[in-house]
Short mmCIF file of C-alpha atoms and ligand atoms in Angstrom, two decimals:
data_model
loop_
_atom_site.label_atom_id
_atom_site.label_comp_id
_atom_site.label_asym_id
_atom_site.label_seq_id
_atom_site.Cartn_x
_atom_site.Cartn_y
_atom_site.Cartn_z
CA UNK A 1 19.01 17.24 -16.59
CA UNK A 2 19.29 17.68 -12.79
CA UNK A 3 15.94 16.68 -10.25
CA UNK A 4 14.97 17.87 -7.19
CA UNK A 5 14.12 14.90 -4.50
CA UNK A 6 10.68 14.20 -5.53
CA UNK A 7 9.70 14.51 -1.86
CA UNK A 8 10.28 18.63 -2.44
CA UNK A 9 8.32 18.50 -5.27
CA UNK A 10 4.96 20.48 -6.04
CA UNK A 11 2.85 18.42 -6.75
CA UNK A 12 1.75 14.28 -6.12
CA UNK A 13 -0.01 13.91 -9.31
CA UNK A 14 -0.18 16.15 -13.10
CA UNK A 15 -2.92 14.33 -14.92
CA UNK A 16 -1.50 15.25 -18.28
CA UNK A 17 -4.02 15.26 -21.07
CA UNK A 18 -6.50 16.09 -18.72
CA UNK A 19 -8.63 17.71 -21.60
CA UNK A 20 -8.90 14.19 -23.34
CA UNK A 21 -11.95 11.88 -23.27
CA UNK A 22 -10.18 9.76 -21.14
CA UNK A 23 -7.95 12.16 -19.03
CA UNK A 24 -11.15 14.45 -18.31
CA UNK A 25 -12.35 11.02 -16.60
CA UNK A 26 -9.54 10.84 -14.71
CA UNK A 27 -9.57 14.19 -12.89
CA UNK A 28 -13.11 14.14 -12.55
CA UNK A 29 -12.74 10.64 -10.91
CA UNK A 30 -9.72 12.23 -8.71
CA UNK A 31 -11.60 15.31 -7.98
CA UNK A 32 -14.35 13.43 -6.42
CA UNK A 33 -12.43 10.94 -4.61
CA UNK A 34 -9.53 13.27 -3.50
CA UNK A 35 -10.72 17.16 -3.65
CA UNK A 36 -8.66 19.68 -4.95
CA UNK A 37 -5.45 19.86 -3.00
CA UNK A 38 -5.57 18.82 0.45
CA UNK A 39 -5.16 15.03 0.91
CA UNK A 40 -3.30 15.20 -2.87
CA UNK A 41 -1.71 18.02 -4.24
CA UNK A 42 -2.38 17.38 -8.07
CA UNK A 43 -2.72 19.94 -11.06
CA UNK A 44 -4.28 18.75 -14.40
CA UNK A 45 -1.83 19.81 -18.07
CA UNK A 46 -2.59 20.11 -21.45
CA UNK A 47 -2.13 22.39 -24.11
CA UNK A 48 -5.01 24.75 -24.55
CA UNK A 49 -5.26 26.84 -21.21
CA UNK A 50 -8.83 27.85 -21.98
CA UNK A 51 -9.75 23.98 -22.10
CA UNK A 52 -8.23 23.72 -19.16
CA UNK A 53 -10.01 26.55 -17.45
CA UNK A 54 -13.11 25.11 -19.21
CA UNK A 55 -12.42 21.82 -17.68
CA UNK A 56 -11.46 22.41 -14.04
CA UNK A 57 -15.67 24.57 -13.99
CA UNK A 58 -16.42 21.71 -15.83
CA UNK A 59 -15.88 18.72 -13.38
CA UNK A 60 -16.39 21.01 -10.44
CA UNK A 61 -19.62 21.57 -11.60
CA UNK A 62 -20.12 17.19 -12.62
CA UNK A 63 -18.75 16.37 -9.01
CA UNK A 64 -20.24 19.01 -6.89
CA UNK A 65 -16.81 19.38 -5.66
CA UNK A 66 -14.94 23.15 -5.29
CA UNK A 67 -12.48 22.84 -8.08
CA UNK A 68 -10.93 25.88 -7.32
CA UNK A 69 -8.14 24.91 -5.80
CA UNK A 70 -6.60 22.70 -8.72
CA UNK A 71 -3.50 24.19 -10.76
CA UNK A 72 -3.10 24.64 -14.41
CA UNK A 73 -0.02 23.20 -16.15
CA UNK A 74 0.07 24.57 -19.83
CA UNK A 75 2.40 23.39 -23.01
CA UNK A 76 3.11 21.73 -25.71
CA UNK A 77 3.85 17.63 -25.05
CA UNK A 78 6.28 17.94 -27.89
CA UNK A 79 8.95 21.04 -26.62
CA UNK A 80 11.44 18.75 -24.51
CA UNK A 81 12.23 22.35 -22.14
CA UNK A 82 8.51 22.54 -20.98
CA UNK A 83 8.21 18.67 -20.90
CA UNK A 84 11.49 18.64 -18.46
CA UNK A 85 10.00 21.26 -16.77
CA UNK A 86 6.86 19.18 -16.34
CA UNK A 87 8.34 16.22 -15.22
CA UNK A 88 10.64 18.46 -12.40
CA UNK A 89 7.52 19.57 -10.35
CA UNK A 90 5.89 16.68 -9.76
CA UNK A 91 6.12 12.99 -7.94
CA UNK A 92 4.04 11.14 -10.76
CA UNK A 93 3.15 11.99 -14.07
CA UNK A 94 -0.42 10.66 -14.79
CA UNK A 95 -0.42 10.54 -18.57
CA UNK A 96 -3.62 10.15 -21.34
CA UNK A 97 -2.24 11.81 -24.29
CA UNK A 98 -1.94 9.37 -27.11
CA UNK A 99 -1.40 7.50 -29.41
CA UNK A 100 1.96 7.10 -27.14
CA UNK A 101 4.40 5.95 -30.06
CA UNK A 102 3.54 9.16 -30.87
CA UNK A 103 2.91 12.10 -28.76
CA UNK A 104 4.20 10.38 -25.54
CA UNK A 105 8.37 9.71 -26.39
CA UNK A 106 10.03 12.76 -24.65
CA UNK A 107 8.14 12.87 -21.46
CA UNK A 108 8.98 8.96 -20.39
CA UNK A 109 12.83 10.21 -21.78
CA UNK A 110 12.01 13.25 -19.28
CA UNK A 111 10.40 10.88 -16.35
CA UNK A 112 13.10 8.57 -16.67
CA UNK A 113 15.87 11.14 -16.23
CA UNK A 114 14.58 13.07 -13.66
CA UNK A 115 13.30 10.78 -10.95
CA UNK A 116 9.86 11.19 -11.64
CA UNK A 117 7.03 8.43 -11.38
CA UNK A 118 5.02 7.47 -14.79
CA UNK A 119 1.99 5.91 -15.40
CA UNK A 120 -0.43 5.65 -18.45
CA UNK A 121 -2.37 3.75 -20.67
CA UNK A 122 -0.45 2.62 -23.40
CA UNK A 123 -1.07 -0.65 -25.11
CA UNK A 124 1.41 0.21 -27.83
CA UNK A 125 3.66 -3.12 -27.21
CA UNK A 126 6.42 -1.45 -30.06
CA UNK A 127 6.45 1.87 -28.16
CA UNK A 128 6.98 0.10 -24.90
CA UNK A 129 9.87 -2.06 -26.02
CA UNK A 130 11.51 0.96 -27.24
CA UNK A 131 10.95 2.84 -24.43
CA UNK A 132 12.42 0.11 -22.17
CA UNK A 133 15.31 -0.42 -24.20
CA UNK A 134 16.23 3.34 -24.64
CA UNK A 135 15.52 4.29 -20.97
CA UNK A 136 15.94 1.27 -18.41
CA UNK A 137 18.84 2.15 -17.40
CA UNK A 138 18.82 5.83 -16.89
CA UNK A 139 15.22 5.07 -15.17
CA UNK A 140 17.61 2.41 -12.58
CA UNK A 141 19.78 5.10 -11.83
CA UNK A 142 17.09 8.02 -11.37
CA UNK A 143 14.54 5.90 -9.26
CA UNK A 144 11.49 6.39 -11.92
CA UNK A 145 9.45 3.89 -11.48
CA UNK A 146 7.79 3.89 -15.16
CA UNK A 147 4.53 1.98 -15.47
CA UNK A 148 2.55 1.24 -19.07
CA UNK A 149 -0.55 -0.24 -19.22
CA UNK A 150 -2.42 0.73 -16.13
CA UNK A 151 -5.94 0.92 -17.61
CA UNK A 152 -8.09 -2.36 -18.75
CA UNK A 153 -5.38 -3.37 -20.23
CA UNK A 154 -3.70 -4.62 -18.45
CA UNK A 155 -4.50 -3.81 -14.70
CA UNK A 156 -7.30 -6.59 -14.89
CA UNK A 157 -5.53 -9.30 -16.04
CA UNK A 158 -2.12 -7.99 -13.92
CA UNK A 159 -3.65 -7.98 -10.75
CA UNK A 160 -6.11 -11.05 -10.65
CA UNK A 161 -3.12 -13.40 -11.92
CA UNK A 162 -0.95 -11.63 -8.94
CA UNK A 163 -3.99 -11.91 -6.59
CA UNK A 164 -4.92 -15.85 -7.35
CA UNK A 165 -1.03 -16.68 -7.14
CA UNK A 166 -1.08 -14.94 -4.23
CA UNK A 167 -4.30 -16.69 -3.10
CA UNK A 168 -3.07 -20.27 -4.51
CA UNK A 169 0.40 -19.65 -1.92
CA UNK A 170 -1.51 -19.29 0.66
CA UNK A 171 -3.31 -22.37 0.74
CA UNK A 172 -1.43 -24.79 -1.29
CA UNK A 173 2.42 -23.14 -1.12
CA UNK A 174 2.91 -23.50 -4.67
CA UNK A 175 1.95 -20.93 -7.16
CA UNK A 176 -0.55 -22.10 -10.32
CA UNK A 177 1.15 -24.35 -12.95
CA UNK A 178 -0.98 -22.38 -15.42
CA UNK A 179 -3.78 -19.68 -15.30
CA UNK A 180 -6.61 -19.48 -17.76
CA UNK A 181 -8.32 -15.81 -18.27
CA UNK A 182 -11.46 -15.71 -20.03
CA UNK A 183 -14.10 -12.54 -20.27
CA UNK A 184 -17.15 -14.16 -19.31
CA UNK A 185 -18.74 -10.50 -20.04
CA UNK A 186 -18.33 -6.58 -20.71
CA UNK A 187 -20.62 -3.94 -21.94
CA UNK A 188 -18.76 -0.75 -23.15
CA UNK A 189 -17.50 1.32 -26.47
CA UNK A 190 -14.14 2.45 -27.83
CA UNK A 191 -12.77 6.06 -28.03
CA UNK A 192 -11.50 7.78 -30.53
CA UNK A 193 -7.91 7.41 -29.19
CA UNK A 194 -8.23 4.33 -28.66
CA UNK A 195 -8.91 3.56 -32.41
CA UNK A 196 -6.00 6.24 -33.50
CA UNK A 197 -4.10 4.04 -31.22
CA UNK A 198 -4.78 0.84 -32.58
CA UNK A 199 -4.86 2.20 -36.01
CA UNK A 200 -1.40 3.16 -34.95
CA UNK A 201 -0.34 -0.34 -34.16
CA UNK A 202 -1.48 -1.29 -37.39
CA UNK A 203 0.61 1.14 -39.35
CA UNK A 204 3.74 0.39 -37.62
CA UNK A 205 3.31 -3.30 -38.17
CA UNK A 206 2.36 -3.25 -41.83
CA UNK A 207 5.73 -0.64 -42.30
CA UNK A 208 7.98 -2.66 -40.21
CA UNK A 209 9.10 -6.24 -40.12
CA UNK A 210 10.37 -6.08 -36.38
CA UNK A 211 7.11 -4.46 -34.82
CA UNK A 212 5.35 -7.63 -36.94
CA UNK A 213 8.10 -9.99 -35.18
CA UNK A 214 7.69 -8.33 -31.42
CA UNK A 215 3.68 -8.09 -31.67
CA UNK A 216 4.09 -11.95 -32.38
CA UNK A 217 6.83 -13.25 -29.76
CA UNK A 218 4.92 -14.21 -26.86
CA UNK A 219 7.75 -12.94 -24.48
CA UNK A 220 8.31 -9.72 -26.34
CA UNK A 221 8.17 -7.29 -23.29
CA UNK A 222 10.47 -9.31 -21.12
CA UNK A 223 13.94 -8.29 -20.12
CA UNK A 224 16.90 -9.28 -22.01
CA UNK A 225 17.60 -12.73 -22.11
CA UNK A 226 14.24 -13.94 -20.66
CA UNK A 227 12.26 -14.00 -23.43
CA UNK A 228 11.51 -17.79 -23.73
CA UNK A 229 9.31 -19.68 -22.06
CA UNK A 230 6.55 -22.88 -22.18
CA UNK A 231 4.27 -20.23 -24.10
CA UNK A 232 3.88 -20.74 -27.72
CA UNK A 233 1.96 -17.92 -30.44
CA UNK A 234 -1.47 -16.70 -29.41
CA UNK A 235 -4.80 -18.62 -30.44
CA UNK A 236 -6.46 -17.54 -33.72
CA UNK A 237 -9.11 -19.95 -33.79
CA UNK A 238 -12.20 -21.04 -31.92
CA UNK A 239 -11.26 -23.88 -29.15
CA UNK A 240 -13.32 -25.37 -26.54
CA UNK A 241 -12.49 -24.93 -22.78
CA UNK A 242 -13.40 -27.75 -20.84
CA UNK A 243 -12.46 -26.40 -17.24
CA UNK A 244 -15.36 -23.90 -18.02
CA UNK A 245 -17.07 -25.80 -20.66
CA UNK A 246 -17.40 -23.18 -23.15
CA UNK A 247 -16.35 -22.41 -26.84
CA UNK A 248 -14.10 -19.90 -26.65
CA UNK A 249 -13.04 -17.17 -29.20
CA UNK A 250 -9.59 -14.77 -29.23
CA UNK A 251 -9.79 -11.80 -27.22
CA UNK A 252 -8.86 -8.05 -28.97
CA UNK A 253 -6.65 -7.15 -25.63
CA UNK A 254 -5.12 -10.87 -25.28
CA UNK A 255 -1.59 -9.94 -27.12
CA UNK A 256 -1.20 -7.20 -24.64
CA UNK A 257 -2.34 -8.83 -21.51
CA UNK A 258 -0.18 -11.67 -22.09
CA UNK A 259 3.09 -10.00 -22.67
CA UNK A 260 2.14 -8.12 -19.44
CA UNK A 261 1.58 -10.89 -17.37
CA UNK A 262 4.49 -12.71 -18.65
CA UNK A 263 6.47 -9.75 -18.08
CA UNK A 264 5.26 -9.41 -14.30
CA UNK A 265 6.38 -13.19 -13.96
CA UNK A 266 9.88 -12.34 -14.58
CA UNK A 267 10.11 -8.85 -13.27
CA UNK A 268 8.97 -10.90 -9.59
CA UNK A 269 11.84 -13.17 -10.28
CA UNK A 270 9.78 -16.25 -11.89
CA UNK A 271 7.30 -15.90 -8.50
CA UNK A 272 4.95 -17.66 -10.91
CA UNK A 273 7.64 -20.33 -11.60
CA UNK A 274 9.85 -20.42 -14.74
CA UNK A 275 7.30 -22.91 -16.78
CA UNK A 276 4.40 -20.63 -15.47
CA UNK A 277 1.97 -20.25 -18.77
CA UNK A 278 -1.19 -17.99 -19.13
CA UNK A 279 -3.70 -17.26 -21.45
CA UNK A 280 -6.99 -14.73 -22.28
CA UNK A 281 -10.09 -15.83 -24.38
CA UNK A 282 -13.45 -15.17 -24.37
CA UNK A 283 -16.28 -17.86 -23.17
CA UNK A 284 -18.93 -18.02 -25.96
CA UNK A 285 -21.32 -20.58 -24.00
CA UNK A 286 -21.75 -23.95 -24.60
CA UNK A 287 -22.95 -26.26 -27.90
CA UNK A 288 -23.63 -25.71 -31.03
CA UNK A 289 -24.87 -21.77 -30.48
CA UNK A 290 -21.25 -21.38 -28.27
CA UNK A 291 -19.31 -22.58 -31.63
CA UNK A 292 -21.54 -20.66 -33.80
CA UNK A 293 -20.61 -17.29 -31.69
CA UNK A 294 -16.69 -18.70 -31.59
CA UNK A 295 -16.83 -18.31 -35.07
CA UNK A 296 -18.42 -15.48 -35.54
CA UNK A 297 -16.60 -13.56 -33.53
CA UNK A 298 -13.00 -14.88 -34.50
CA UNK A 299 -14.35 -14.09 -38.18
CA UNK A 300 -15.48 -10.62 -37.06
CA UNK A 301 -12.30 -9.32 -35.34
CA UNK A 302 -10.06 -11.03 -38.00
CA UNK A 303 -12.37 -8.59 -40.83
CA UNK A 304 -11.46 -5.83 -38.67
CA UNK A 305 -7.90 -5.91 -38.07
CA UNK A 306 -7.53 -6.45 -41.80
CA UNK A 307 -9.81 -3.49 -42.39
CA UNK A 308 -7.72 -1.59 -40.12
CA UNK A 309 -4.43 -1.74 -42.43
CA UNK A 310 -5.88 -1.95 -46.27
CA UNK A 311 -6.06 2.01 -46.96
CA UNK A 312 -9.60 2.38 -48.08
CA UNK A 313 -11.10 -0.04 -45.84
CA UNK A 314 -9.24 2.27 -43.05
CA UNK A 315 -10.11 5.21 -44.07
CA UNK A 316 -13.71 4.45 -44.40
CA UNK A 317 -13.62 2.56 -40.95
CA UNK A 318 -12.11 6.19 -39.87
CA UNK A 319 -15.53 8.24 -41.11
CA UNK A 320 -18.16 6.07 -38.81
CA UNK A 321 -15.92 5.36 -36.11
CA UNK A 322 -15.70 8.24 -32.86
CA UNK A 323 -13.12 10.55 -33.64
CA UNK A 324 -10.06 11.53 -31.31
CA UNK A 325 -12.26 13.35 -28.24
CA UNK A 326 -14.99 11.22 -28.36
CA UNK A 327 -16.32 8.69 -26.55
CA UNK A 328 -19.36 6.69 -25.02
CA UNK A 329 -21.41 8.76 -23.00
CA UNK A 330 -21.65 8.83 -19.09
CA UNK A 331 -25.22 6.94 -19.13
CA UNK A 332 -23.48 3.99 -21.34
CA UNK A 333 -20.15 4.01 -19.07
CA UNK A 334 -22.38 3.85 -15.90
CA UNK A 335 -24.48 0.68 -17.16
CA UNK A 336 -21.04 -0.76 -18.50
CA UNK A 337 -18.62 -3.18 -16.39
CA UNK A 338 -17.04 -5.90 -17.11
CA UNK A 339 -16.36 -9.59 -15.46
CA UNK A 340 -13.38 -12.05 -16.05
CA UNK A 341 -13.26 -15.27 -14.86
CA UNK A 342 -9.70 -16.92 -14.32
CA UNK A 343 -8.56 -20.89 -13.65
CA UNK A 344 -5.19 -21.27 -11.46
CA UNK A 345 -3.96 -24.96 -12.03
CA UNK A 346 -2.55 -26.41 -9.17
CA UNK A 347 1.22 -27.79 -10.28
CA UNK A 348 0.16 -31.61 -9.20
CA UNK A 349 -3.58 -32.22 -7.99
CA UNK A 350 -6.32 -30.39 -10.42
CA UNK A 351 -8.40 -30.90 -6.86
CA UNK A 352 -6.55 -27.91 -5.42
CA UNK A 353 -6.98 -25.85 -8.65
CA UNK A 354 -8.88 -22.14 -7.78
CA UNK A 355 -10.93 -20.36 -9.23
CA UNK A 356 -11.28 -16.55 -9.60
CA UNK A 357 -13.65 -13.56 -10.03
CA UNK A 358 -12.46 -9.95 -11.01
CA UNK A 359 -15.15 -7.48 -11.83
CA UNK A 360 -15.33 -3.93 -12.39
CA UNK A 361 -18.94 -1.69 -11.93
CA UNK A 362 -17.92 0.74 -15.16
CA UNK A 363 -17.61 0.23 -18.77
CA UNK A 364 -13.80 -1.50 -19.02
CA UNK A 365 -11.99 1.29 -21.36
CA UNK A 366 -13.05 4.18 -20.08
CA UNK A 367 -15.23 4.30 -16.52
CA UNK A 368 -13.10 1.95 -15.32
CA UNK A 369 -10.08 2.95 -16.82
CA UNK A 370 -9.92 5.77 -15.61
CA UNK A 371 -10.08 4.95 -11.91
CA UNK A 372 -7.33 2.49 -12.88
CA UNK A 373 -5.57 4.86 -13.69
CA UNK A 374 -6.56 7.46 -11.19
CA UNK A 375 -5.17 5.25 -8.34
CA UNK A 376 -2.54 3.78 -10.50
CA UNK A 377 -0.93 7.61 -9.88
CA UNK A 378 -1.68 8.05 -6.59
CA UNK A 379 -0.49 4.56 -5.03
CA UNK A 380 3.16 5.43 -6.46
CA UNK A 381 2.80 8.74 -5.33
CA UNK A 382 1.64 8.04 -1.56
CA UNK A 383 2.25 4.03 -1.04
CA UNK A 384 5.13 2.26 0.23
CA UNK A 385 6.58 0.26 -2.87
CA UNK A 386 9.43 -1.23 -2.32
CA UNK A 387 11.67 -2.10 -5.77
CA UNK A 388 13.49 1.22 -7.07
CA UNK A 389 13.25 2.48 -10.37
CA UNK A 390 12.86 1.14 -13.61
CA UNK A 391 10.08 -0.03 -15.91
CA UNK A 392 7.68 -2.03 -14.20
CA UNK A 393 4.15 -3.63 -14.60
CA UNK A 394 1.31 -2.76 -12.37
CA UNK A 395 1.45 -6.11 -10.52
CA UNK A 396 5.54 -5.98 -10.25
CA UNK A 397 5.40 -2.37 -8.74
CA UNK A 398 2.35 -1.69 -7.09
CA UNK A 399 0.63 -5.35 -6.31
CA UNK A 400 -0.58 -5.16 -2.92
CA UNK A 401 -1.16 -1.64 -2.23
CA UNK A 402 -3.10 -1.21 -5.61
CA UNK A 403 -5.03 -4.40 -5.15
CA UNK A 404 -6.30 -2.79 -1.43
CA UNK A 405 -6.79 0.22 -3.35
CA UNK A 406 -8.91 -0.62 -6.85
CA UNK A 407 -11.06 -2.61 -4.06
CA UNK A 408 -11.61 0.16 -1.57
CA UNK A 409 -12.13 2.97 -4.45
CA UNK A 410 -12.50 2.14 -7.46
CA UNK A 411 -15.36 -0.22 -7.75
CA UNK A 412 -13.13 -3.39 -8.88
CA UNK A 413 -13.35 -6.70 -6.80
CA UNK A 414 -11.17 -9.77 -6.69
CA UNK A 415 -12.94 -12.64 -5.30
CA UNK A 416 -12.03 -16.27 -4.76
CA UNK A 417 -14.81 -18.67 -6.44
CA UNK A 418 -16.07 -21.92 -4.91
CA UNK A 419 -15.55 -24.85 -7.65
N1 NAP B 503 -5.60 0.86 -22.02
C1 NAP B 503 -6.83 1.22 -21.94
O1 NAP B 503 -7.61 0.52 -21.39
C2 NAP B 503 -7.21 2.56 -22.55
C3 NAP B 503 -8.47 3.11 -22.34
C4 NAP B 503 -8.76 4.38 -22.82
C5 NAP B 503 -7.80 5.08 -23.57
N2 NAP B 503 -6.60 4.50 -23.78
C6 NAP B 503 -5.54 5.24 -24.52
O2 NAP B 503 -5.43 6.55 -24.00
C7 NAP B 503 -5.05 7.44 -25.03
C8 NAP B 503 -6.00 8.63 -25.04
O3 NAP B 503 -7.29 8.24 -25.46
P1 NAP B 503 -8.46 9.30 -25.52
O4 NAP B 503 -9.63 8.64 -26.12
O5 NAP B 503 -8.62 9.96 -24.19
O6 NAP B 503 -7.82 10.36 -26.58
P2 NAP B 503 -8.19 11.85 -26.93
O7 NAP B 503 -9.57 12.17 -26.44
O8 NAP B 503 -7.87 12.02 -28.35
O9 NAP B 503 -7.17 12.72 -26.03
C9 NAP B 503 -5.82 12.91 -26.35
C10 NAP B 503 -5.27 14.04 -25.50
O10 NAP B 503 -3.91 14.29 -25.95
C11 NAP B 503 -3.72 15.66 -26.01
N3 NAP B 503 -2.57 15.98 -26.88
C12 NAP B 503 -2.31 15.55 -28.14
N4 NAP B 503 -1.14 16.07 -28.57
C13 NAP B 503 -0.65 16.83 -27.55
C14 NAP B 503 0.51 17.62 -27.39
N5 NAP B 503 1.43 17.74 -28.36
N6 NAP B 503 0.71 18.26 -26.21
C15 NAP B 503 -0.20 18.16 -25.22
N7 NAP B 503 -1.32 17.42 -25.31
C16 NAP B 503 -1.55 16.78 -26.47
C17 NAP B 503 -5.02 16.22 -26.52
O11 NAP B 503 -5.08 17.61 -26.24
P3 NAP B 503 -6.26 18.57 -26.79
O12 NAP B 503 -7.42 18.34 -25.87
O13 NAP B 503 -5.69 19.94 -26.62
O14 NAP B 503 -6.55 18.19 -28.19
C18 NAP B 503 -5.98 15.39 -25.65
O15 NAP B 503 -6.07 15.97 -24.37
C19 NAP B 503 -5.05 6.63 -26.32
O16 NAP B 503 -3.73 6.27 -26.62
C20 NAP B 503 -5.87 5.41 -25.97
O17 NAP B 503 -5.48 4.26 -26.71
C21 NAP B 503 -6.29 3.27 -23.31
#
């Protein structure tokens, strides 16, 4: 496949999938923050031109924006000619159409060959591994810079353990021994990709031995020969926190988040320090009602995931939940956000530990998402970044730039917290 410099390229951005739940979020979201072609020239793709049409009225209308102005790209995610062809005319491919393991192999094959940017919203650890094995190396040679996870998983957890290392440097000159994350709260609903996603997940594992092993090695996303470290298996059970005095239960997104993050630590070169160790729960409250909830809640999700990959169960799970294309509605995304907490251990004096606030004014997987996302595409289109290509995490490609960003436009704050 030959590229053009990505410089002479059409567009900044193709929001592909536009026509999604979660990619019609996105190019409304870009639409009102960006217009329709002047300070980014972006087009939205799908498959079904008259959605597309349907769409770009649609947000116009939603935004009071002219929509005019935005291009149509049209075909079929699985024809490798138009999915080249895609990837040739644009900087950054902006991508919601999943499941990934999927419907989302040949464009990151196509990305990674031709130079061009990536970014979605995978959480499909299996699909990433394989997609970093199979394409690292043409990626290195190309100058993709191919980013997973850029949504609430894991941009959240990413960027406030990059931002309170950051924050911890500056004032103590050591990075955190250890970070804690814990979701103090979050109001929002799944999608229906989301649950063909995770239903997904489920499938693979219970089919194959090695997707079991990687979903269970703490390290599994990290390069080659990294993939050890002071991190054991993640928690299953209740446990009580006593740096925020809480019962804590597991969190759904914690086996992503961690991999991430542990994945960011080596992609910076161990900036976190080669013993670094992190981990996500959620905070419960306090006594006997805290435990109670713990339990409860560990019980609940344990049910589910078991639900998820016994065949009835599933399928019956698969006639009340929302259904690929569906979502929660704009009044519950507005009223949603969602607010982690996170505890940076100083290496030697627990005095000089920090604390730290990240919070986001939308519901987490999709109002929020999608303005992850959103400027997730156009910081490595427009930003200076300055590793080449390859597969990164959000905090190892695009740390500072979409830190400034996510603060300035998309409703997200990172805040130091007095003890
Ligand atoms: N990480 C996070 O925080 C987060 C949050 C939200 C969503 N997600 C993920 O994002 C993905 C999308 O979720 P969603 O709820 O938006 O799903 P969705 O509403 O089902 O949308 C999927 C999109 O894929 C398109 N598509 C499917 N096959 C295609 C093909 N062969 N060629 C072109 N387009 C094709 C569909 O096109 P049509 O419109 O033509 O059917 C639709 O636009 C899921 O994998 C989900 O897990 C992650």
């Amino acid at each position: 496949m030959s590229a053009t410099q990505p410089e002479e390229r059409e567009f900044d951005v193709v929001v592909w999938g536009a026509t999604g739940f979660t990619g019609r979020l996105v190019a409304e979201y870009l639409l009102e923050t960006y217009g329709d072609g002047a300070e980014l020239r972006w087009a939205i793709g799908g498959r079904n031109r008259e959605k597309l049409e349907a769409l770009r009225e649609e947000i116009g209308r939603e935004t009071g924006r002219s929509a005019a102005g935005l291009p149509l790209v049209v075909g079929d995610g699985d024809d490798e000619a138009f999915v080249a062809e895609l990837a040739r005319r644009t900087r950054v491919v902006c991508t919601t159409v999943g499941p990934y393991a999927k419907y989302g192999s040949k464009l990151v094959a196509a990305c990674a060959a031709l130079g061009t940017h990536y970014c979605d919203l995978t959480g499909e650890v299996q699909w990433m591994r394989r997609m970093i094995d199979a394409h690292q190396k043409e990626a290195e040679a190309s100058g993709a810079r191919i980013v997973h996870t850029c949504g609430f998983d894991s941009i959240p957890s990413d960027l406030g353990v990059f931002f309170l290392q950051r924050e911890m440097r500056r004032r103590h000159g050591v990075p955190c021994a250890r970070i804690k994350c814990r979701v103090k709260g979050f109001s929002g609903a799944f999608s229906g990709g989301t649950i063909a996603s995770l239903l997904n997940v489920l499938d693979e594992a219970g089919r194959d031995r090695e997707v079991r092993r990687l979903m269970a090695d703490p390290y599994g996303l990290n390069p080659e020969g990294q993939r050890s470290g002071p991190d054991g298996p993640d928690r299953t059970t209740p446990a009580y926190d006593d740096d925020f005095s809480a019962w804590t239960a597991p969190f759904i997104m914690a086996g992503i988040n961690h991999k991430v993050v542990r994945r960011s630590n080596a992609l910076l070169g161990h900036a976190y320090g080669a013993e670094f160790r992190y981990d996500e729960a959620m905070l419960m409250g306090d006594g006997p009602v805290g435990w109670l909830k713990a339990a409860g809640l560990t019980g609940g999700l344990a049910a589910a995931m078991g639900a998820g990959a016994i065949g009835p169960l599933r399928s019956l799970l698969g006639r009340v939940l929302p259904a690929p294309g569906e979502g929660p509605s704009k009044e519950q995304r507005e009223a949603g956000y969602f607010d982690l907490r996170l505890y940076g251990e100083h290496p030697e004096d627990r005095g000089k530990s920090l604390r730290a606030k990240v919070t986001g004014d939308r519901d987490p997987g999709y109002g929020s998402t999608a303005k992850m996302l959103g400027e997730s595409a156009v910081c490595l289109a427009q930003d200076e970044i300055t590793v080449g290509g390859g597969f990164w995490t959000p905090a190892s490609v695009m740390g500072e730039p979409l830190l400034e960003r996510l603060q300035a436009k998309a409703g997200l704050t990172f805040s130091i917290e007095a003890d």
